[in-house]
Amino acid sequence: MNRHRQRVTFRSLVEAVVASSDHALTGKDVAARVGAPYKPTIDALQALRNAGRVRRIGHKLTARWARPAPATPESIHTLTAAMTAMTRKP
């Protein structure tokens, strides 16, 4: 298995652990449930956060990881308005 495929598989495993939890987990909790070292788990969580697949609550050592917040009609309207403004020609 090549490295890219391993990385994607590991990230999907980390995402599944976060998605299956009823409450926000610490990075150490996620690492323990995945059965992987802390640093690669945090790297995977950060990549998933950048992709919008998990959310981080708090910062640094107090951070907890959870499923992303569901989209609300207000957030969808704001996003649509911003995209329309970006594509509109002057």
Tab-separated table of N, CA and C in Angstrom:
chain	number	residue	atom	x	y	z
A	1	MET	N	0.845	-1.170	0.000
A	1	MET	CA	0.000	0.000	0.000
A	1	MET	C	0.899	1.246	0.000
A	2	ASN	N	0.590	2.193	-0.872
A	2	ASN	CA	1.438	3.384	-0.920
A	2	ASN	C	1.122	4.340	0.228
A	3	ARG	N	2.009	5.305	0.437
A	3	ARG	CA	1.888	6.195	1.599
A	3	ARG	C	0.618	7.048	1.556
A	4	HIS	N	0.243	7.509	0.359
A	4	HIS	CA	-0.959	8.347	0.262
A	4	HIS	C	-2.189	7.548	0.691
A	5	ARG	N	-2.290	6.320	0.226
A	5	ARG	CA	-3.435	5.486	0.576
A	5	ARG	C	-3.456	5.188	2.079
A	6	GLN	N	-2.279	4.965	2.676
A	6	GLN	CA	-2.202	4.738	4.116
A	6	GLN	C	-2.670	5.968	4.877
A	7	ARG	N	-2.257	7.138	4.413
A	7	ARG	CA	-2.624	8.385	5.081
A	7	ARG	C	-4.133	8.583	5.030
A	8	VAL	N	-4.734	8.357	3.872
A	8	VAL	CA	-6.172	8.527	3.730
A	8	VAL	C	-6.906	7.518	4.606
A	9	THR	N	-6.442	6.294	4.642
A	9	THR	CA	-7.076	5.279	5.467
A	9	THR	C	-6.980	5.639	6.946
A	10	PHE	N	-5.819	6.108	7.390
A	10	PHE	CA	-5.651	6.496	8.783
A	10	PHE	C	-6.560	7.664	9.126
A	11	ARG	N	-6.650	8.636	8.239
A	11	ARG	CA	-7.531	9.786	8.481
A	11	ARG	C	-8.985	9.344	8.562
A	12	SER	N	-9.380	8.426	7.701
A	12	SER	CA	-10.770	7.963	7.758
A	12	SER	C	-11.041	7.199	9.050
A	13	LEU	N	-10.050	6.487	9.558
A	13	LEU	CA	-10.188	5.796	10.830
A	13	LEU	C	-10.332	6.800	11.979
A	14	VAL	N	-9.516	7.841	11.957
A	14	VAL	CA	-9.596	8.888	12.980
A	14	VAL	C	-10.951	9.596	12.894
A	15	GLU	N	-11.399	9.883	11.689
A	15	GLU	CA	-12.695	10.542	11.514
A	15	GLU	C	-13.831	9.664	12.032
A	16	ALA	N	-13.749	8.371	11.799
A	16	ALA	CA	-14.781	7.449	12.269
A	16	ALA	C	-14.847	7.421	13.796
A	17	VAL	N	-13.700	7.493	14.447
A	17	VAL	CA	-13.667	7.514	15.915
A	17	VAL	C	-14.342	8.779	16.436
A	18	VAL	N	-14.025	9.910	15.840
A	18	VAL	CA	-14.630	11.177	16.279
A	18	VAL	C	-16.136	11.176	15.999
A	19	ALA	N	-16.530	10.666	14.833
A	19	ALA	CA	-17.944	10.663	14.457
A	19	ALA	C	-18.770	9.726	15.329
A	20	SER	N	-18.157	8.665	15.821
A	20	SER	CA	-18.915	7.688	16.614
A	20	SER	C	-19.063	8.093	18.085
A	21	SER	N	-18.374	9.126	18.502
A	21	SER	CA	-18.428	9.549	19.896
A	21	SER	C	-19.606	10.493	20.128
A	22	ASP	N	-20.233	10.341	21.286
A	22	ASP	CA	-21.362	11.199	21.652
A	22	ASP	C	-20.911	12.564	22.167
A	23	HIS	N	-19.651	12.665	22.569
A	23	HIS	CA	-19.141	13.919	23.114
A	23	HIS	C	-17.766	14.207	22.509
A	24	ALA	N	-17.288	15.427	22.699
A	24	ALA	CA	-15.985	15.825	22.170
A	24	ALA	C	-14.875	15.070	22.893
A	25	LEU	N	-13.855	14.659	22.148
A	25	LEU	CA	-12.746	13.881	22.687
A	25	LEU	C	-11.453	14.683	22.663
A	26	THR	N	-10.565	14.397	23.597
A	26	THR	CA	-9.235	14.995	23.550
A	26	THR	C	-8.414	14.249	22.500
A	27	GLY	N	-7.306	14.828	22.104
A	27	GLY	CA	-6.417	14.167	21.162
A	27	GLY	C	-5.897	12.846	21.699
A	28	LYS	N	-5.617	12.800	22.991
A	28	LYS	CA	-5.144	11.565	23.612
A	28	LYS	C	-6.217	10.489	23.596
A	29	ASP	N	-7.469	10.882	23.816
A	29	ASP	CA	-8.570	9.922	23.760
A	29	ASP	C	-8.708	9.327	22.355
A	30	VAL	N	-8.619	10.188	21.348
A	30	VAL	CA	-8.723	9.722	19.965
A	30	VAL	C	-7.567	8.774	19.650
A	31	ALA	N	-6.356	9.151	20.046
A	31	ALA	CA	-5.184	8.307	19.795
A	31	ALA	C	-5.324	6.944	20.459
A	32	ALA	N	-5.841	6.921	21.682
A	32	ALA	CA	-6.019	5.653	22.389
A	32	ALA	C	-7.056	4.781	21.704
A	33	ARG	N	-8.139	5.376	21.234
A	33	ARG	CA	-9.183	4.602	20.572
A	33	ARG	C	-8.745	4.084	19.213
A	34	VAL	N	-7.907	4.863	18.519
A	34	VAL	CA	-7.397	4.434	17.217
A	34	VAL	C	-6.287	3.401	17.412
A	35	GLY	N	-5.557	3.540	18.520
A	35	GLY	CA	-4.421	2.654	18.770
A	35	GLY	C	-3.178	3.113	18.042
A	36	ALA	N	-3.021	4.424	17.941
A	36	ALA	CA	-1.886	5.015	17.232
A	36	ALA	C	-1.196	6.023	18.143
A	37	PRO	N	0.030	6.417	17.801
A	37	PRO	CA	0.714	7.443	18.585
A	37	PRO	C	-0.018	8.788	18.515
A	38	TYR	N	0.253	9.621	19.502
A	38	TYR	CA	-0.421	10.912	19.638
A	38	TYR	C	-0.140	11.854	18.463
A	39	LYS	N	1.119	12.020	18.091
A	39	LYS	CA	1.494	13.004	17.059
A	39	LYS	C	0.829	12.731	15.704
A	40	PRO	N	0.889	11.501	15.163
A	40	PRO	CA	0.185	11.270	13.895
A	40	PRO	C	-1.322	11.461	14.003
A	41	THR	N	-1.870	11.174	15.165
A	41	THR	CA	-3.299	11.366	15.362
A	41	THR	C	-3.655	12.847	15.321
A	42	ILE	N	-2.858	13.670	15.982
A	42	ILE	CA	-3.098	15.120	15.959
A	42	ILE	C	-2.938	15.667	14.542
A	43	ASP	N	-1.934	15.184	13.815
A	43	ASP	CA	-1.751	15.614	12.423
A	43	ASP	C	-2.972	15.254	11.577
A	44	ALA	N	-3.504	14.059	11.773
A	44	ALA	CA	-4.690	13.636	11.030
A	44	ALA	C	-5.902	14.478	11.420
A	45	LEU	N	-6.058	14.755	12.709
A	45	LEU	CA	-7.173	15.591	13.163
A	45	LEU	C	-7.080	16.996	12.576
A	46	GLN	N	-5.878	17.543	12.527
A	46	GLN	CA	-5.699	18.883	11.965
A	46	GLN	C	-6.020	18.901	10.470
A	47	ALA	N	-5.605	17.872	9.746
A	47	ALA	CA	-5.920	17.783	8.316
A	47	ALA	C	-7.428	17.646	8.107
A	48	LEU	N	-8.073	16.855	8.941
A	48	LEU	CA	-9.529	16.712	8.857
A	48	LEU	C	-10.241	18.017	9.210
A	49	ARG	N	-9.677	18.754	10.146
A	49	ARG	CA	-10.251	20.066	10.500
A	49	ARG	C	-10.135	21.032	9.331
A	50	ASN	N	-8.984	21.034	8.676
A	50	ASN	CA	-8.785	21.912	7.525
A	50	ASN	C	-9.751	21.570	6.395
A	51	ALA	N	-10.128	20.299	6.302
A	51	ALA	CA	-11.069	19.859	5.274
A	51	ALA	C	-12.527	20.049	5.712
A	52	GLY	N	-12.740	20.463	6.967
A	52	GLY	CA	-14.089	20.697	7.465
A	52	GLY	C	-14.819	19.427	7.887
A	53	ARG	N	-14.088	18.358	8.137
A	53	ARG	CA	-14.708	17.071	8.473
A	53	ARG	C	-14.827	16.844	9.976
A	54	VAL	N	-14.037	17.570	10.774
A	54	VAL	CA	-14.165	17.561	12.231
A	54	VAL	C	-13.998	19.003	12.698
A	55	ARG	N	-14.389	19.259	13.932
A	55	ARG	CA	-14.178	20.608	14.465
A	55	ARG	C	-13.395	20.519	15.761
A	56	ARG	N	-12.647	21.570	16.022
A	56	ARG	CA	-11.856	21.649	17.245
A	56	ARG	C	-12.514	22.660	18.170
A	57	ILE	N	-12.662	22.255	19.415
A	57	ILE	CA	-13.231	23.128	20.430
A	57	ILE	C	-12.098	23.435	21.403
A	58	GLY	N	-11.707	24.695	21.504
A	58	GLY	CA	-10.595	25.062	22.373
A	58	GLY	C	-9.288	25.125	21.602
A	59	HIS	N	-8.204	25.341	22.321
A	59	HIS	CA	-6.897	25.506	21.698
A	59	HIS	C	-5.846	24.682	22.420
A	60	LYS	N	-4.822	24.335	21.689
A	60	LYS	CA	-3.639	23.635	22.213
A	60	LYS	C	-3.986	22.461	23.110
A	61	LEU	N	-3.534	22.481	24.340
A	61	LEU	CA	-3.680	21.334	25.232
A	61	LEU	C	-5.107	21.111	25.724
A	62	THR	N	-5.935	22.129	25.642
A	62	THR	CA	-7.318	21.980	26.106
A	62	THR	C	-8.268	21.644	24.961
A	63	ALA	N	-7.755	21.437	23.758
A	63	ALA	CA	-8.599	21.198	22.587
A	63	ALA	C	-9.357	19.878	22.706
A	64	ARG	N	-10.570	19.917	22.239
A	64	ARG	CA	-11.412	18.723	22.129
A	64	ARG	C	-11.860	18.641	20.674
A	65	TRP	N	-12.045	17.432	20.197
A	65	TRP	CA	-12.393	17.198	18.798
A	65	TRP	C	-13.776	16.581	18.708
A	66	ALA	N	-14.599	17.091	17.782
A	66	ALA	CA	-15.978	16.638	17.653
A	66	ALA	C	-16.410	16.663	16.193
A	67	ARG	N	-17.600	16.127	15.969
A	67	ARG	CA	-18.182	16.194	14.627
A	67	ARG	C	-18.418	17.654	14.262
A	68	PRO	N	-18.408	17.966	12.971
A	68	PRO	CA	-18.671	19.360	12.586
A	68	PRO	C	-20.096	19.753	12.934
A	69	ALA	N	-20.283	21.017	13.202
A	69	ALA	CA	-21.612	21.531	13.518
A	69	ALA	C	-22.487	21.462	12.272
A	70	PRO	N	-23.753	21.107	12.430
A	70	PRO	CA	-24.636	21.053	11.259
A	70	PRO	C	-24.839	22.441	10.671
A	71	ALA	N	-25.001	22.500	9.371
A	71	ALA	CA	-25.200	23.778	8.693
A	71	ALA	C	-26.594	24.312	9.021
A	72	THR	N	-26.663	25.595	9.278
A	72	THR	CA	-27.946	26.250	9.553
A	72	THR	C	-28.351	27.048	8.315
A	73	PRO	N	-29.608	27.358	8.171
A	73	PRO	CA	-30.022	28.161	7.013
A	73	PRO	C	-29.297	29.503	6.940
A	74	GLU	N	-28.991	30.091	8.108
A	74	GLU	CA	-28.291	31.376	8.115
A	74	GLU	C	-26.871	31.229	7.561
A	75	SER	N	-26.163	30.153	7.948
A	75	SER	CA	-24.799	29.976	7.470
A	75	SER	C	-24.788	29.666	5.977
A	76	ILE	N	-25.779	28.931	5.502
A	76	ILE	CA	-25.860	28.638	4.066
A	76	ILE	C	-26.143	29.910	3.291
A	77	HIS	N	-27.033	30.767	3.805
A	77	HIS	CA	-27.346	32.034	3.141
A	77	HIS	C	-26.106	32.930	3.091
A	78	THR	N	-25.362	33.000	4.174
A	78	THR	CA	-24.152	33.821	4.221
A	78	THR	C	-23.124	33.318	3.216
A	79	LEU	N	-22.951	32.011	3.145
A	79	LEU	CA	-22.002	31.428	2.197
A	79	LEU	C	-22.422	31.699	0.763
A	80	THR	N	-23.701	31.549	0.475
A	80	THR	CA	-24.203	31.806	-0.873
A	80	THR	C	-23.991	33.265	-1.256
A	81	ALA	N	-24.259	34.184	-0.352
A	81	ALA	CA	-24.072	35.611	-0.625
A	81	ALA	C	-22.602	35.926	-0.872
A	82	ALA	N	-21.708	35.328	-0.097
A	82	ALA	CA	-20.281	35.574	-0.278
A	82	ALA	C	-19.804	35.033	-1.620
A	83	MET	N	-20.268	33.857	-2.000
A	83	MET	CA	-19.854	33.289	-3.285
A	83	MET	C	-20.398	34.094	-4.450
A	84	THR	N	-21.612	34.605	-4.318
A	84	THR	CA	-22.188	35.444	-5.364
A	84	THR	C	-21.390	36.731	-5.509
A	85	ALA	N	-21.001	37.329	-4.399
A	85	ALA	CA	-20.216	38.563	-4.434
A	85	ALA	C	-18.852	38.328	-5.054
A	86	MET	N	-18.267	37.161	-4.839
A	86	MET	CA	-16.932	36.861	-5.390
A	86	MET	C	-16.994	36.641	-6.901
A	87	THR	N	-18.087	36.093	-7.403
A	87	THR	CA	-18.179	35.774	-8.831
A	87	THR	C	-18.796	36.893	-9.655
A	88	ARG	N	-19.355	37.881	-8.999
A	88	ARG	CA	-19.973	38.993	-9.709
A	88	ARG	C	-18.903	39.863	-10.344
A	89	LYS	N	-19.112	40.228	-11.593
A	89	LYS	CA	-18.149	41.080	-12.298
A	89	LYS	C	-18.462	42.543	-12.009
A	90	PRO	N	-17.414	43.358	-11.845
A	90	PRO	CA	-17.648	44.789	-11.526
A	90	PRO	C	-18.218	45.564	-12.681
